[in-house]
Amino acid sequence: MAPSAGASAGGSASGGASEQGGASGSGGAASGGAALGGGGGSSVGGKASGCAGLFCEDFETGQLDPAVWTVKANQGQTMKVQSEQVAHGTYAVQFHGAPNVVSYNFIIASHAPAELRGHHYGRAYFHVTPKPPQKHTEFIFAGTAGFPKLKYLEVAESDLGWQLTYVQLTDPTGESYTPATGSVPLAKWACLEWEMNDNPDQIRLSVDGKSAVSFDVNFMGKKSGLVGDFTDFGFGYYIWHPATYEFDVYYDDIVLDTKPIGCLP
């Protein structure tokens, strides 16, 4: 279960626009990076090979583009673009979770194409090690602006299984979610694919090309238009129930589109 948000935050970030942050980004230079509006490339709207959708991020510039990403982190959580653990290419983003504290650590894209706002598909390569906290850890969300006070659909984990959730952190606060289903892959890369729809409100998740869990949302009797618009897309984690151990989450090769994307060969 998610408590109300509103933890204080402090610190600074590089490699992305920092707000309420304590996350740090690494430097470097390479081809690729974030792209909006078709094609890869390190500049918004730029062209490069390898982008399979309307929004792409492969982190191959070695840093976050502040025109695309805002870093949101608190309670000493850290983020960096690194080259030690990657799914493809040279770089991926790493989020390091400190123990014993309710906290969040995200990169959030707020300027994705308008075509994604009502219904979209996503794909990301995902790696968590050694294991996440075992009671409701959020990984991926799409929702309204105003983090951490927002409405959103999420891909999360509970009891080391997948949990799909609608979360409302504006009045009246609450959530609706699936029971833990299947198993979250641990200490290895997995291809996550999802579909999120706001009319009606639905989430579908596949892992390595196989259907994992689906959710038709019913929140206080309402089943459609709960979010309103998917304007913000977040990747990282929200630790609602802390663990006593540290953990790391990695993402690579993120794509958002209006049609299914598929895993890389």
PDB file of C-alpha atoms in Angstrom:
ATOM      1  CA  MET A   1       0.000   0.000   0.000  1.00  0.00           C
ATOM      2  CA  ALA A   2       1.238   3.475  -0.799  1.00  0.00           C
ATOM      3  CA  PRO A   3       1.351   6.111   1.922  1.00  0.00           C
ATOM      4  CA  SER A   4       0.736   9.720   0.991  1.00  0.00           C
ATOM      5  CA  ALA A   5       3.705  11.285  -0.764  1.00  0.00           C
ATOM      6  CA  GLY A   6       5.524  14.366   0.396  1.00  0.00           C
ATOM      7  CA  ALA A   7       8.918  13.382   1.758  1.00  0.00           C
ATOM      8  CA  SER A   8      11.415  16.212   1.785  1.00  0.00           C
ATOM      9  CA  ALA A   9      14.348  16.174  -0.590  1.00  0.00           C
ATOM     10  CA  GLY A  10      17.663  17.879  -1.051  1.00  0.00           C
ATOM     11  CA  GLY A  11      20.835  17.777  -3.099  1.00  0.00           C
ATOM     12  CA  SER A  12      21.778  18.402  -6.686  1.00  0.00           C
ATOM     13  CA  ALA A  13      22.031  16.548  -9.973  1.00  0.00           C
ATOM     14  CA  SER A  14      24.018  16.711 -13.187  1.00  0.00           C
ATOM     15  CA  GLY A  15      23.251  15.275 -16.591  1.00  0.00           C
ATOM     16  CA  GLY A  16      19.559  16.194 -16.306  1.00  0.00           C
ATOM     17  CA  ALA A  17      17.369  18.917 -14.861  1.00  0.00           C
ATOM     18  CA  SER A  18      17.345  18.453 -11.084  1.00  0.00           C
ATOM     19  CA  GLU A  19      14.299  19.058  -8.938  1.00  0.00           C
ATOM     20  CA  GLN A  20      13.933  17.819  -5.352  1.00  0.00           C
ATOM     21  CA  GLY A  21      16.990  15.769  -6.099  1.00  0.00           C
ATOM     22  CA  GLY A  22      19.948  14.024  -4.653  1.00  0.00           C
ATOM     23  CA  ALA A  23      20.808  12.113  -7.812  1.00  0.00           C
ATOM     24  CA  SER A  24      23.981  12.437  -9.812  1.00  0.00           C
ATOM     25  CA  GLY A  25      24.559  11.796 -13.516  1.00  0.00           C
ATOM     26  CA  SER A  26      27.776  10.819 -15.213  1.00  0.00           C
ATOM     27  CA  GLY A  27      29.348  12.559 -18.178  1.00  0.00           C
ATOM     28  CA  GLY A  28      30.760  11.237 -21.396  1.00  0.00           C
ATOM     29  CA  ALA A  29      30.035  11.429 -25.105  1.00  0.00           C
ATOM     30  CA  ALA A  30      28.748   8.939 -27.638  1.00  0.00           C
ATOM     31  CA  SER A  31      26.131   8.612 -30.360  1.00  0.00           C
ATOM     32  CA  GLY A  32      22.469   8.062 -29.550  1.00  0.00           C
ATOM     33  CA  GLY A  33      20.700   9.329 -26.440  1.00  0.00           C
ATOM     34  CA  ALA A  34      17.169  10.652 -26.093  1.00  0.00           C
ATOM     35  CA  ALA A  35      14.930  11.505 -29.009  1.00  0.00           C
ATOM     36  CA  LEU A  36      11.417  12.866 -29.349  1.00  0.00           C
ATOM     37  CA  GLY A  37       9.285  12.778 -32.437  1.00  0.00           C
ATOM     38  CA  GLY A  38      10.884   9.883 -34.287  1.00  0.00           C
ATOM     39  CA  GLY A  39      14.496   8.843 -34.568  1.00  0.00           C
ATOM     40  CA  GLY A  40      17.278   8.621 -32.032  1.00  0.00           C
ATOM     41  CA  GLY A  41      19.830  11.312 -31.407  1.00  0.00           C
ATOM     42  CA  SER A  42      20.967  13.343 -28.461  1.00  0.00           C
ATOM     43  CA  SER A  43      18.902  16.407 -29.313  1.00  0.00           C
ATOM     44  CA  VAL A  44      15.125  16.674 -29.053  1.00  0.00           C
ATOM     45  CA  GLY A  45      13.595  15.830 -32.408  1.00  0.00           C
ATOM     46  CA  GLY A  46      16.952  14.752 -33.824  1.00  0.00           C
ATOM     47  CA  LYS A  47      17.489  11.893 -36.264  1.00  0.00           C
ATOM     48  CA  ALA A  48      19.597   8.800 -35.716  1.00  0.00           C
ATOM     49  CA  SER A  49      19.345   5.079 -36.335  1.00  0.00           C
ATOM     50  CA  GLY A  50      17.751   2.615 -33.945  1.00  0.00           C
ATOM     51  CA  CYS A  51      14.680   4.478 -32.648  1.00  0.00           C
ATOM     52  CA  ALA A  52      11.649   2.214 -32.919  1.00  0.00           C
ATOM     53  CA  GLY A  53       8.999   4.679 -31.716  1.00  0.00           C
ATOM     54  CA  LEU A  54       7.935   8.243 -30.952  1.00  0.00           C
ATOM     55  CA  PHE A  55      10.234   8.542 -27.933  1.00  0.00           C
ATOM     56  CA  CYS A  56      13.553   6.743 -27.443  1.00  0.00           C
ATOM     57  CA  GLU A  57      16.350   6.753 -24.883  1.00  0.00           C
ATOM     58  CA  ASP A  58      19.392   4.479 -25.125  1.00  0.00           C
ATOM     59  CA  PHE A  59      21.700   6.587 -22.862  1.00  0.00           C
ATOM     60  CA  GLU A  60      24.473   6.352 -25.460  1.00  0.00           C
ATOM     61  CA  THR A  61      25.501   9.975 -24.985  1.00  0.00           C
ATOM     62  CA  GLY A  62      26.772   8.901 -21.570  1.00  0.00           C
ATOM     63  CA  GLN A  63      24.629  11.513 -19.828  1.00  0.00           C
ATOM     64  CA  LEU A  64      21.018  12.646 -19.503  1.00  0.00           C
ATOM     65  CA  ASP A  65      19.695  15.383 -21.757  1.00  0.00           C
ATOM     66  CA  PRO A  66      18.227  18.092 -19.458  1.00  0.00           C
ATOM     67  CA  ALA A  67      15.865  19.104 -22.258  1.00  0.00           C
ATOM     68  CA  VAL A  68      14.274  15.645 -22.006  1.00  0.00           C
ATOM     69  CA  TRP A  69      14.728  14.387 -18.436  1.00  0.00           C
ATOM     70  CA  THR A  70      14.138  15.783 -14.956  1.00  0.00           C
ATOM     71  CA  VAL A  71      15.716  13.978 -11.997  1.00  0.00           C
ATOM     72  CA  LYS A  72      13.509  13.501  -8.927  1.00  0.00           C
ATOM     73  CA  ALA A  73      15.229  11.865  -5.952  1.00  0.00           C
ATOM     74  CA  ASN A  74      15.239  12.231  -2.189  1.00  0.00           C
ATOM     75  CA  GLN A  75      16.595  10.740   1.030  1.00  0.00           C
ATOM     76  CA  GLY A  76      20.099  10.208  -0.346  1.00  0.00           C
ATOM     77  CA  GLN A  77      19.111   8.014  -3.299  1.00  0.00           C
ATOM     78  CA  THR A  78      21.500   8.290  -6.271  1.00  0.00           C
ATOM     79  CA  MET A  79      21.355   7.894 -10.037  1.00  0.00           C
ATOM     80  CA  LYS A  80      24.036   7.803 -12.742  1.00  0.00           C
ATOM     81  CA  VAL A  81      24.560   6.877 -16.366  1.00  0.00           C
ATOM     82  CA  GLN A  82      27.252   4.189 -16.307  1.00  0.00           C
ATOM     83  CA  SER A  83      28.968   1.591 -18.464  1.00  0.00           C
ATOM     84  CA  GLU A  84      29.564  -1.344 -16.088  1.00  0.00           C
ATOM     85  CA  GLN A  85      26.101  -2.920 -16.442  1.00  0.00           C
ATOM     86  CA  VAL A  86      24.343  -2.497 -19.799  1.00  0.00           C
ATOM     87  CA  ALA A  87      21.818  -4.408 -21.886  1.00  0.00           C
ATOM     88  CA  HIS A  88      23.079  -3.090 -25.242  1.00  0.00           C
ATOM     89  CA  GLY A  89      25.636  -0.568 -26.392  1.00  0.00           C
ATOM     90  CA  THR A  90      27.946   1.225 -23.973  1.00  0.00           C
ATOM     91  CA  TYR A  91      25.733   2.965 -21.397  1.00  0.00           C
ATOM     92  CA  ALA A  92      22.659   2.383 -19.242  1.00  0.00           C
ATOM     93  CA  VAL A  93      21.156   4.279 -16.306  1.00  0.00           C
ATOM     94  CA  GLN A  94      21.592   3.014 -12.736  1.00  0.00           C
ATOM     95  CA  PHE A  95      19.489   3.873  -9.676  1.00  0.00           C
ATOM     96  CA  HIS A  96      20.998   2.964  -6.298  1.00  0.00           C
ATOM     97  CA  GLY A  97      18.600   2.311  -3.438  1.00  0.00           C
ATOM     98  CA  ALA A  98      19.689   3.028   0.125  1.00  0.00           C
ATOM     99  CA  PRO A  99      18.079   0.932   2.885  1.00  0.00           C
ATOM    100  CA  ASN A 100      15.667   1.749   5.706  1.00  0.00           C
ATOM    101  CA  VAL A 101      13.971   4.820   4.238  1.00  0.00           C
ATOM    102  CA  VAL A 102      10.796   5.559   2.264  1.00  0.00           C
ATOM    103  CA  SER A 103      12.155   7.322  -0.802  1.00  0.00           C
ATOM    104  CA  TYR A 104      11.995   7.821  -4.565  1.00  0.00           C
ATOM    105  CA  ASN A 105      14.535   8.028  -7.374  1.00  0.00           C
ATOM    106  CA  PHE A 106      13.291   8.746 -10.912  1.00  0.00           C
ATOM    107  CA  ILE A 107      14.107  10.278 -14.233  1.00  0.00           C
ATOM    108  CA  ILE A 108      10.934  11.812 -15.662  1.00  0.00           C
ATOM    109  CA  ALA A 109      10.214  12.832 -19.257  1.00  0.00           C
ATOM    110  CA  SER A 110       7.558  15.564 -19.414  1.00  0.00           C
ATOM    111  CA  HIS A 111       7.731  16.562 -23.076  1.00  0.00           C
ATOM    112  CA  ALA A 112       6.896  13.335 -24.880  1.00  0.00           C
ATOM    113  CA  PRO A 113       4.751  13.540 -28.039  1.00  0.00           C
ATOM    114  CA  ALA A 114       1.064  14.286 -27.484  1.00  0.00           C
ATOM    115  CA  GLU A 115       0.105  11.077 -29.303  1.00  0.00           C
ATOM    116  CA  LEU A 116       1.144   9.125 -26.181  1.00  0.00           C
ATOM    117  CA  ARG A 117      -1.161  10.923 -23.761  1.00  0.00           C
ATOM    118  CA  GLY A 118      -4.257   8.734 -23.894  1.00  0.00           C
ATOM    119  CA  HIS A 119      -2.933   5.310 -24.859  1.00  0.00           C
ATOM    120  CA  HIS A 120       0.617   4.142 -25.381  1.00  0.00           C
ATOM    121  CA  TYR A 121       2.976   1.187 -25.503  1.00  0.00           C
ATOM    122  CA  GLY A 122       6.389   1.042 -23.875  1.00  0.00           C
ATOM    123  CA  ARG A 123       9.508  -1.057 -23.858  1.00  0.00           C
ATOM    124  CA  ALA A 124      12.518  -0.974 -21.572  1.00  0.00           C
ATOM    125  CA  TYR A 125      15.314  -3.317 -20.641  1.00  0.00           C
ATOM    126  CA  PHE A 126      15.267  -3.751 -16.875  1.00  0.00           C
ATOM    127  CA  HIS A 127      17.704  -5.202 -14.333  1.00  0.00           C
ATOM    128  CA  VAL A 128      17.342  -5.271 -10.533  1.00  0.00           C
ATOM    129  CA  THR A 129      19.937  -6.712  -8.153  1.00  0.00           C
ATOM    130  CA  PRO A 130      20.153  -8.394  -5.720  1.00  0.00           C
ATOM    131  CA  LYS A 131      16.398  -7.923  -5.208  1.00  0.00           C
ATOM    132  CA  PRO A 132      13.999  -5.042  -4.610  1.00  0.00           C
ATOM    133  CA  PRO A 133      12.231  -4.330  -1.338  1.00  0.00           C
ATOM    134  CA  GLN A 134       9.496  -6.919  -1.084  1.00  0.00           C
ATOM    135  CA  LYS A 135       6.438  -4.733  -0.432  1.00  0.00           C
ATOM    136  CA  HIS A 136       5.304  -2.409  -3.247  1.00  0.00           C
ATOM    137  CA  THR A 137       8.297  -0.986  -5.055  1.00  0.00           C
ATOM    138  CA  GLU A 138       7.256   1.127  -8.048  1.00  0.00           C
ATOM    139  CA  PHE A 139       9.450   1.003 -11.171  1.00  0.00           C
ATOM    140  CA  ILE A 140       7.731   2.631 -14.176  1.00  0.00           C
ATOM    141  CA  PHE A 141       4.866   5.122 -14.276  1.00  0.00           C
ATOM    142  CA  ALA A 142       2.850   7.247 -16.681  1.00  0.00           C
ATOM    143  CA  GLY A 143       0.731   9.995 -15.212  1.00  0.00           C
ATOM    144  CA  THR A 144       0.001  13.652 -14.682  1.00  0.00           C
ATOM    145  CA  ALA A 145       2.424  16.445 -13.909  1.00  0.00           C
ATOM    146  CA  GLY A 146       3.192  17.560 -10.363  1.00  0.00           C
ATOM    147  CA  PHE A 147       5.330  14.721  -8.987  1.00  0.00           C
ATOM    148  CA  PRO A 148       5.086  13.557  -6.240  1.00  0.00           C
ATOM    149  CA  LYS A 149       1.436  14.687  -6.059  1.00  0.00           C
ATOM    150  CA  LEU A 150      -0.066  13.109  -9.158  1.00  0.00           C
ATOM    151  CA  LYS A 151      -2.331  10.429 -10.646  1.00  0.00           C
ATOM    152  CA  TYR A 152      -0.736   7.582 -12.585  1.00  0.00           C
ATOM    153  CA  LEU A 153      -0.614   3.987 -13.786  1.00  0.00           C
ATOM    154  CA  GLU A 154       2.443   1.993 -12.763  1.00  0.00           C
ATOM    155  CA  VAL A 155       4.429  -1.190 -13.197  1.00  0.00           C
ATOM    156  CA  ALA A 156       5.571  -2.222  -9.731  1.00  0.00           C
ATOM    157  CA  GLU A 157       6.662  -5.152  -7.594  1.00  0.00           C
ATOM    158  CA  SER A 158       5.316  -6.741  -4.425  1.00  0.00           C
ATOM    159  CA  ASP A 159       6.521  -9.944  -2.751  1.00  0.00           C
ATOM    160  CA  LEU A 160       8.984 -10.256  -5.685  1.00  0.00           C
ATOM    161  CA  GLY A 161       6.068 -10.601  -8.102  1.00  0.00           C
ATOM    162  CA  TRP A 162       4.621  -8.048 -10.534  1.00  0.00           C
ATOM    163  CA  GLN A 163       2.026  -5.566  -9.313  1.00  0.00           C
ATOM    164  CA  LEU A 164       0.088  -3.251 -11.648  1.00  0.00           C
ATOM    165  CA  THR A 165      -1.446  -0.250  -9.935  1.00  0.00           C
ATOM    166  CA  TYR A 166      -3.511   2.883 -10.345  1.00  0.00           C
ATOM    167  CA  VAL A 167      -2.290   5.414  -7.763  1.00  0.00           C
ATOM    168  CA  GLN A 168      -4.010   8.700  -6.889  1.00  0.00           C
ATOM    169  CA  LEU A 169      -1.921  11.011  -4.714  1.00  0.00           C
ATOM    170  CA  THR A 170      -4.309  13.929  -5.155  1.00  0.00           C
ATOM    171  CA  ASP A 171      -7.502  14.202  -3.105  1.00  0.00           C
ATOM    172  CA  PRO A 172      -9.143  11.806  -2.580  1.00  0.00           C
ATOM    173  CA  THR A 173      -5.983   9.709  -2.320  1.00  0.00           C
ATOM    174  CA  GLY A 174      -6.021   5.956  -2.850  1.00  0.00           C
ATOM    175  CA  GLU A 175      -5.025   3.128  -5.140  1.00  0.00           C
ATOM    176  CA  SER A 176      -6.253   0.021  -6.904  1.00  0.00           C
ATOM    177  CA  TYR A 177      -3.890  -2.834  -7.713  1.00  0.00           C
ATOM    178  CA  THR A 178      -3.381  -6.454  -8.677  1.00  0.00           C
ATOM    179  CA  PRO A 179      -2.086  -9.115  -6.307  1.00  0.00           C
ATOM    180  CA  ALA A 180       1.556 -10.072  -6.779  1.00  0.00           C
ATOM    181  CA  THR A 181       1.750 -12.157  -9.959  1.00  0.00           C
ATOM    182  CA  GLY A 182       4.615 -14.206 -11.378  1.00  0.00           C
ATOM    183  CA  SER A 183       8.240 -13.473 -10.538  1.00  0.00           C
ATOM    184  CA  VAL A 184      10.347 -10.379 -11.126  1.00  0.00           C
ATOM    185  CA  PRO A 185      13.612 -11.459 -12.821  1.00  0.00           C
ATOM    186  CA  LEU A 186      16.524 -10.907 -10.459  1.00  0.00           C
ATOM    187  CA  ALA A 187      20.167 -10.079 -11.244  1.00  0.00           C
ATOM    188  CA  LYS A 188      19.676 -10.313 -15.019  1.00  0.00           C
ATOM    189  CA  TRP A 189      18.400  -8.161 -17.856  1.00  0.00           C
ATOM    190  CA  ALA A 190      14.767  -8.601 -18.893  1.00  0.00           C
ATOM    191  CA  CYS A 191      12.770  -6.993 -21.694  1.00  0.00           C
ATOM    192  CA  LEU A 192       9.667  -5.328 -20.267  1.00  0.00           C
ATOM    193  CA  GLU A 193       6.836  -4.351 -22.611  1.00  0.00           C
ATOM    194  CA  TRP A 194       3.685  -2.620 -21.415  1.00  0.00           C
ATOM    195  CA  GLU A 195       0.483  -1.061 -22.660  1.00  0.00           C
ATOM    196  CA  MET A 196      -1.226   1.703 -20.693  1.00  0.00           C
ATOM    197  CA  ASN A 197      -4.656   3.051 -21.584  1.00  0.00           C
ATOM    198  CA  ASP A 198      -6.745   5.735 -19.890  1.00  0.00           C
ATOM    199  CA  ASN A 199     -10.002   4.981 -21.753  1.00  0.00           C
ATOM    200  CA  PRO A 200     -10.750   2.518 -20.264  1.00  0.00           C
ATOM    201  CA  ASP A 201      -7.971   2.417 -17.653  1.00  0.00           C
ATOM    202  CA  GLN A 202      -5.906  -0.693 -18.335  1.00  0.00           C
ATOM    203  CA  ILE A 203      -2.340  -1.964 -17.986  1.00  0.00           C
ATOM    204  CA  ARG A 204      -0.809  -4.958 -19.756  1.00  0.00           C
ATOM    205  CA  LEU A 205       2.722  -6.231 -19.003  1.00  0.00           C
ATOM    206  CA  SER A 206       4.886  -8.726 -20.880  1.00  0.00           C
ATOM    207  CA  VAL A 207       8.324  -9.957 -19.833  1.00  0.00           C
ATOM    208  CA  ASP A 208      10.766 -11.281 -22.437  1.00  0.00           C
ATOM    209  CA  GLY A 209       7.959 -11.544 -24.973  1.00  0.00           C
ATOM    210  CA  LYS A 210       5.547 -13.467 -22.717  1.00  0.00           C
ATOM    211  CA  SER A 211       2.393 -12.054 -21.155  1.00  0.00           C
ATOM    212  CA  ALA A 212       2.942 -11.618 -17.400  1.00  0.00           C
ATOM    213  CA  VAL A 213      -0.059  -9.790 -15.917  1.00  0.00           C
ATOM    214  CA  SER A 214      -2.927  -7.484 -16.927  1.00  0.00           C
ATOM    215  CA  PHE A 215      -5.173  -5.128 -14.991  1.00  0.00           C
ATOM    216  CA  ASP A 216      -8.544  -3.509 -15.712  1.00  0.00           C
ATOM    217  CA  VAL A 217      -8.674  -0.663 -13.198  1.00  0.00           C
ATOM    218  CA  ASN A 218     -11.689   0.001 -10.995  1.00  0.00           C
ATOM    219  CA  PHE A 219     -11.091   2.855  -8.562  1.00  0.00           C
ATOM    220  CA  MET A 220     -14.042   3.992  -6.457  1.00  0.00           C
ATOM    221  CA  GLY A 221     -16.346   2.632  -9.139  1.00  0.00           C
ATOM    222  CA  LYS A 222     -14.647   4.545 -11.957  1.00  0.00           C
ATOM    223  CA  LYS A 223     -12.994   2.627 -14.790  1.00  0.00           C
ATOM    224  CA  SER A 224     -12.094   5.264 -17.381  1.00  0.00           C
ATOM    225  CA  GLY A 225     -10.386   8.645 -17.526  1.00  0.00           C
ATOM    226  CA  LEU A 226      -8.838   8.294 -14.089  1.00  0.00           C
ATOM    227  CA  VAL A 227      -5.471   9.780 -15.076  1.00  0.00           C
ATOM    228  CA  GLY A 228      -6.719  12.360 -17.556  1.00  0.00           C
ATOM    229  CA  ASP A 229      -3.524  12.638 -19.616  1.00  0.00           C
ATOM    230  CA  PHE A 230      -0.221  10.770 -19.575  1.00  0.00           C
ATOM    231  CA  THR A 231       2.051  13.803 -19.593  1.00  0.00           C
ATOM    232  CA  ASP A 232       4.908  12.496 -17.399  1.00  0.00           C
ATOM    233  CA  PHE A 233       6.761   9.209 -17.922  1.00  0.00           C
ATOM    234  CA  GLY A 234       8.985   8.033 -15.085  1.00  0.00           C
ATOM    235  CA  PHE A 235      11.661   5.346 -14.739  1.00  0.00           C
ATOM    236  CA  GLY A 236      13.483   4.448 -11.536  1.00  0.00           C
ATOM    237  CA  TYR A 237      11.873   3.368  -8.275  1.00  0.00           C
ATOM    238  CA  TYR A 238       9.656   4.469  -5.418  1.00  0.00           C
ATOM    239  CA  ILE A 239      10.340   2.552  -2.187  1.00  0.00           C
ATOM    240  CA  TRP A 240       7.060   2.601  -0.285  1.00  0.00           C
ATOM    241  CA  HIS A 241       8.151  -0.058   2.239  1.00  0.00           C
ATOM    242  CA  PRO A 242      11.944   0.026   2.729  1.00  0.00           C
ATOM    243  CA  ALA A 243      14.244  -2.966   2.824  1.00  0.00           C
ATOM    244  CA  THR A 244      17.135  -3.429   5.224  1.00  0.00           C
ATOM    245  CA  TYR A 245      19.555  -3.880   2.309  1.00  0.00           C
ATOM    246  CA  GLU A 246      20.823  -1.827  -0.636  1.00  0.00           C
ATOM    247  CA  PHE A 247      19.740  -2.612  -4.191  1.00  0.00           C
ATOM    248  CA  ASP A 248      20.238  -1.329  -7.736  1.00  0.00           C
ATOM    249  CA  VAL A 249      17.863  -0.894 -10.663  1.00  0.00           C
ATOM    250  CA  TYR A 250      19.105  -0.407 -14.234  1.00  0.00           C
ATOM    251  CA  TYR A 251      17.262   0.634 -17.412  1.00  0.00           C
ATOM    252  CA  ASP A 252      18.361   0.599 -21.031  1.00  0.00           C
ATOM    253  CA  ASP A 253      16.795   1.019 -24.492  1.00  0.00           C
ATOM    254  CA  ILE A 254      13.560   2.775 -23.488  1.00  0.00           C
ATOM    255  CA  VAL A 255      10.954   3.290 -26.225  1.00  0.00           C
ATOM    256  CA  LEU A 256       7.417   4.736 -26.139  1.00  0.00           C
ATOM    257  CA  ASP A 257       5.012   4.546 -29.081  1.00  0.00           C
ATOM    258  CA  THR A 258       1.369   4.214 -30.128  1.00  0.00           C
ATOM    259  CA  LYS A 259       1.877   0.602 -31.257  1.00  0.00           C
ATOM    260  CA  PRO A 260       3.607  -2.456 -29.800  1.00  0.00           C
ATOM    261  CA  ILE A 261       7.390  -2.163 -30.019  1.00  0.00           C
ATOM    262  CA  GLY A 262       8.894  -5.607 -29.430  1.00  0.00           C
ATOM    263  CA  CYS A 263      12.129  -6.716 -27.816  1.00  0.00           C
ATOM    264  CA  LEU A 264      15.487  -6.333 -29.534  1.00  0.00           C
ATOM    265  CA  PRO A 265      16.970  -9.412 -31.238  1.00  0.00           C
TER     266      PRO A 265
END
